[in-house]
Amino acid sequence: MLAKTIYELMLYGFFFVLFAGAYAILYAMGRFAGLPWLIRFSYLFALLQFLSGMGMFLSNYLDAFWRYIILFSSVAYFLIPPFMWRVVEEMHKRHDH
């Protein structure tokens, strides 16, 4: 039973990182290329990343501390690509690029 639980947590963790990366890359590509459909498509990966995080959050194997860090990360990762896009745009505006 423990091996199965750890295996599931590893899978959820793998997909959490994979989907978060796909969301960030597709979001940035959509913004850079001016393709609103690609930005909307990236949100699918944000949802999948959130669901992967919920799989870890709902596991009884992890302490509450780690479960709440995962919950916070699942929500925060949704906000990071748009926030970082604004940071990059602002940096380029300041330096006339």
PDB file of C-alpha atoms in Angstrom:
ATOM      1  CA  MET A   1       0.000   0.000   0.000  1.00  0.00           C
ATOM      2  CA  LEU A   2       2.790   2.434   0.861  1.00  0.00           C
ATOM      3  CA  ALA A   3       4.570   1.758  -2.441  1.00  0.00           C
ATOM      4  CA  LYS A   4       1.358   2.498  -4.345  1.00  0.00           C
ATOM      5  CA  THR A   5       0.870   5.764  -2.434  1.00  0.00           C
ATOM      6  CA  ILE A   6       4.433   6.901  -3.100  1.00  0.00           C
ATOM      7  CA  TYR A   7       4.101   5.923  -6.768  1.00  0.00           C
ATOM      8  CA  GLU A   8       0.919   8.003  -7.065  1.00  0.00           C
ATOM      9  CA  LEU A   9       2.557  10.985  -5.358  1.00  0.00           C
ATOM     10  CA  MET A  10       5.508  10.746  -7.757  1.00  0.00           C
ATOM     11  CA  LEU A  11       3.163  10.662 -10.740  1.00  0.00           C
ATOM     12  CA  TYR A  12       1.171  13.620  -9.453  1.00  0.00           C
ATOM     13  CA  GLY A  13       4.418  15.505  -8.844  1.00  0.00           C
ATOM     14  CA  PHE A  14       5.720  14.702 -12.322  1.00  0.00           C
ATOM     15  CA  PHE A  15       2.522  15.861 -13.986  1.00  0.00           C
ATOM     16  CA  PHE A  16       2.373  18.918 -11.730  1.00  0.00           C
ATOM     17  CA  VAL A  17       5.746  20.101 -13.045  1.00  0.00           C
ATOM     18  CA  LEU A  18       5.090  19.001 -16.637  1.00  0.00           C
ATOM     19  CA  PHE A  19       1.737  20.776 -16.876  1.00  0.00           C
ATOM     20  CA  ALA A  20       3.028  23.903 -15.127  1.00  0.00           C
ATOM     21  CA  GLY A  21       5.859  24.109 -17.656  1.00  0.00           C
ATOM     22  CA  ALA A  22       3.509  23.539 -20.592  1.00  0.00           C
ATOM     23  CA  TYR A  23       1.192  26.257 -19.288  1.00  0.00           C
ATOM     24  CA  ALA A  24       4.034  28.755 -18.933  1.00  0.00           C
ATOM     25  CA  ILE A  25       5.543  28.016 -22.350  1.00  0.00           C
ATOM     26  CA  LEU A  26       2.243  28.053 -24.228  1.00  0.00           C
ATOM     27  CA  TYR A  27       1.108  31.205 -22.432  1.00  0.00           C
ATOM     28  CA  ALA A  28       4.347  33.009 -23.313  1.00  0.00           C
ATOM     29  CA  MET A  29       4.229  31.799 -26.919  1.00  0.00           C
ATOM     30  CA  GLY A  30       0.626  32.951 -27.224  1.00  0.00           C
ATOM     31  CA  ARG A  31       1.434  36.392 -25.841  1.00  0.00           C
ATOM     32  CA  PHE A  32       4.588  36.761 -27.945  1.00  0.00           C
ATOM     33  CA  ALA A  33       2.895  35.671 -31.177  1.00  0.00           C
ATOM     34  CA  GLY A  34      -0.351  37.527 -30.442  1.00  0.00           C
ATOM     35  CA  LEU A  35      -2.418  34.336 -30.587  1.00  0.00           C
ATOM     36  CA  PRO A  36      -5.322  34.544 -28.126  1.00  0.00           C
ATOM     37  CA  TRP A  37      -6.369  30.952 -28.876  1.00  0.00           C
ATOM     38  CA  LEU A  38      -2.954  29.714 -27.708  1.00  0.00           C
ATOM     39  CA  ILE A  39      -3.272  31.690 -24.481  1.00  0.00           C
ATOM     40  CA  ARG A  40      -6.700  30.137 -23.901  1.00  0.00           C
ATOM     41  CA  PHE A  41      -5.292  26.686 -24.739  1.00  0.00           C
ATOM     42  CA  SER A  42      -2.539  27.201 -22.157  1.00  0.00           C
ATOM     43  CA  TYR A  43      -5.216  27.496 -19.467  1.00  0.00           C
ATOM     44  CA  LEU A  44      -6.062  23.820 -20.070  1.00  0.00           C
ATOM     45  CA  PHE A  45      -2.576  22.951 -18.835  1.00  0.00           C
ATOM     46  CA  ALA A  46      -3.000  25.293 -15.875  1.00  0.00           C
ATOM     47  CA  LEU A  47      -6.142  23.352 -14.970  1.00  0.00           C
ATOM     48  CA  LEU A  48      -4.352  20.019 -15.382  1.00  0.00           C
ATOM     49  CA  GLN A  49      -1.515  21.306 -13.207  1.00  0.00           C
ATOM     50  CA  PHE A  50      -4.023  22.363 -10.549  1.00  0.00           C
ATOM     51  CA  LEU A  51      -5.698  18.944 -10.655  1.00  0.00           C
ATOM     52  CA  SER A  52      -2.312  17.242 -10.281  1.00  0.00           C
ATOM     53  CA  GLY A  53      -1.669  19.425  -7.261  1.00  0.00           C
ATOM     54  CA  MET A  54      -5.039  18.467  -5.832  1.00  0.00           C
ATOM     55  CA  GLY A  55      -4.099  14.814  -6.225  1.00  0.00           C
ATOM     56  CA  MET A  56      -1.112  15.438  -3.963  1.00  0.00           C
ATOM     57  CA  PHE A  57      -3.087  17.695  -1.620  1.00  0.00           C
ATOM     58  CA  LEU A  58      -5.742  15.043  -1.057  1.00  0.00           C
ATOM     59  CA  SER A  59      -3.180  12.370  -0.213  1.00  0.00           C
ATOM     60  CA  ASN A  60      -3.314  11.400   3.443  1.00  0.00           C
ATOM     61  CA  TYR A  61       0.341  10.397   3.326  1.00  0.00           C
ATOM     62  CA  LEU A  62       1.698  13.962   3.419  1.00  0.00           C
ATOM     63  CA  ASP A  63       1.751  16.166   6.510  1.00  0.00           C
ATOM     64  CA  ALA A  64      -0.626  19.117   6.533  1.00  0.00           C
ATOM     65  CA  PHE A  65       2.358  21.474   6.151  1.00  0.00           C
ATOM     66  CA  TRP A  66       3.325  19.953   2.786  1.00  0.00           C
ATOM     67  CA  ARG A  67      -0.253  19.638   1.656  1.00  0.00           C
ATOM     68  CA  TYR A  68      -0.840  23.362   2.178  1.00  0.00           C
ATOM     69  CA  ILE A  69       2.412  24.265   0.434  1.00  0.00           C
ATOM     70  CA  ILE A  70       1.203  22.229  -2.552  1.00  0.00           C
ATOM     71  CA  LEU A  71      -2.203  23.922  -2.406  1.00  0.00           C
ATOM     72  CA  PHE A  72      -0.579  27.362  -2.311  1.00  0.00           C
ATOM     73  CA  SER A  73       1.730  26.422  -5.196  1.00  0.00           C
ATOM     74  CA  SER A  74      -1.184  25.130  -7.253  1.00  0.00           C
ATOM     75  CA  VAL A  75      -2.900  28.501  -6.997  1.00  0.00           C
ATOM     76  CA  ALA A  76       0.268  30.612  -7.268  1.00  0.00           C
ATOM     77  CA  TYR A  77       1.479  28.861 -10.429  1.00  0.00           C
ATOM     78  CA  PHE A  78      -1.667  30.002 -12.204  1.00  0.00           C
ATOM     79  CA  LEU A  79      -0.669  33.623 -11.578  1.00  0.00           C
ATOM     80  CA  ILE A  80       3.046  33.415 -12.363  1.00  0.00           C
ATOM     81  CA  PRO A  81       3.096  33.444 -16.218  1.00  0.00           C
ATOM     82  CA  PRO A  82       0.831  36.533 -16.589  1.00  0.00           C
ATOM     83  CA  PHE A  83       2.714  38.319 -13.812  1.00  0.00           C
ATOM     84  CA  MET A  84       6.115  37.530 -15.301  1.00  0.00           C
ATOM     85  CA  TRP A  85       4.919  38.590 -18.755  1.00  0.00           C
ATOM     86  CA  ARG A  86       4.038  42.005 -17.318  1.00  0.00           C
ATOM     87  CA  VAL A  87       7.435  42.222 -15.602  1.00  0.00           C
ATOM     88  CA  VAL A  88       9.250  41.477 -18.858  1.00  0.00           C
ATOM     89  CA  GLU A  89       7.125  43.984 -20.800  1.00  0.00           C
ATOM     90  CA  GLU A  90       7.814  46.666 -18.207  1.00  0.00           C
ATOM     91  CA  MET A  91      11.549  45.979 -18.287  1.00  0.00           C
ATOM     92  CA  HIS A  92      11.581  46.329 -22.058  1.00  0.00           C
ATOM     93  CA  LYS A  93       9.582  49.558 -21.936  1.00  0.00           C
ATOM     94  CA  ARG A  94      12.065  51.078 -19.504  1.00  0.00           C
ATOM     95  CA  HIS A  95      15.004  50.202 -21.719  1.00  0.00           C
ATOM     96  CA  ASP A  96      13.340  51.116 -25.035  1.00  0.00           C
ATOM     97  CA  HIS A  97      13.572  47.642 -26.559  1.00  0.00           C
TER      98      HIS A  97
END
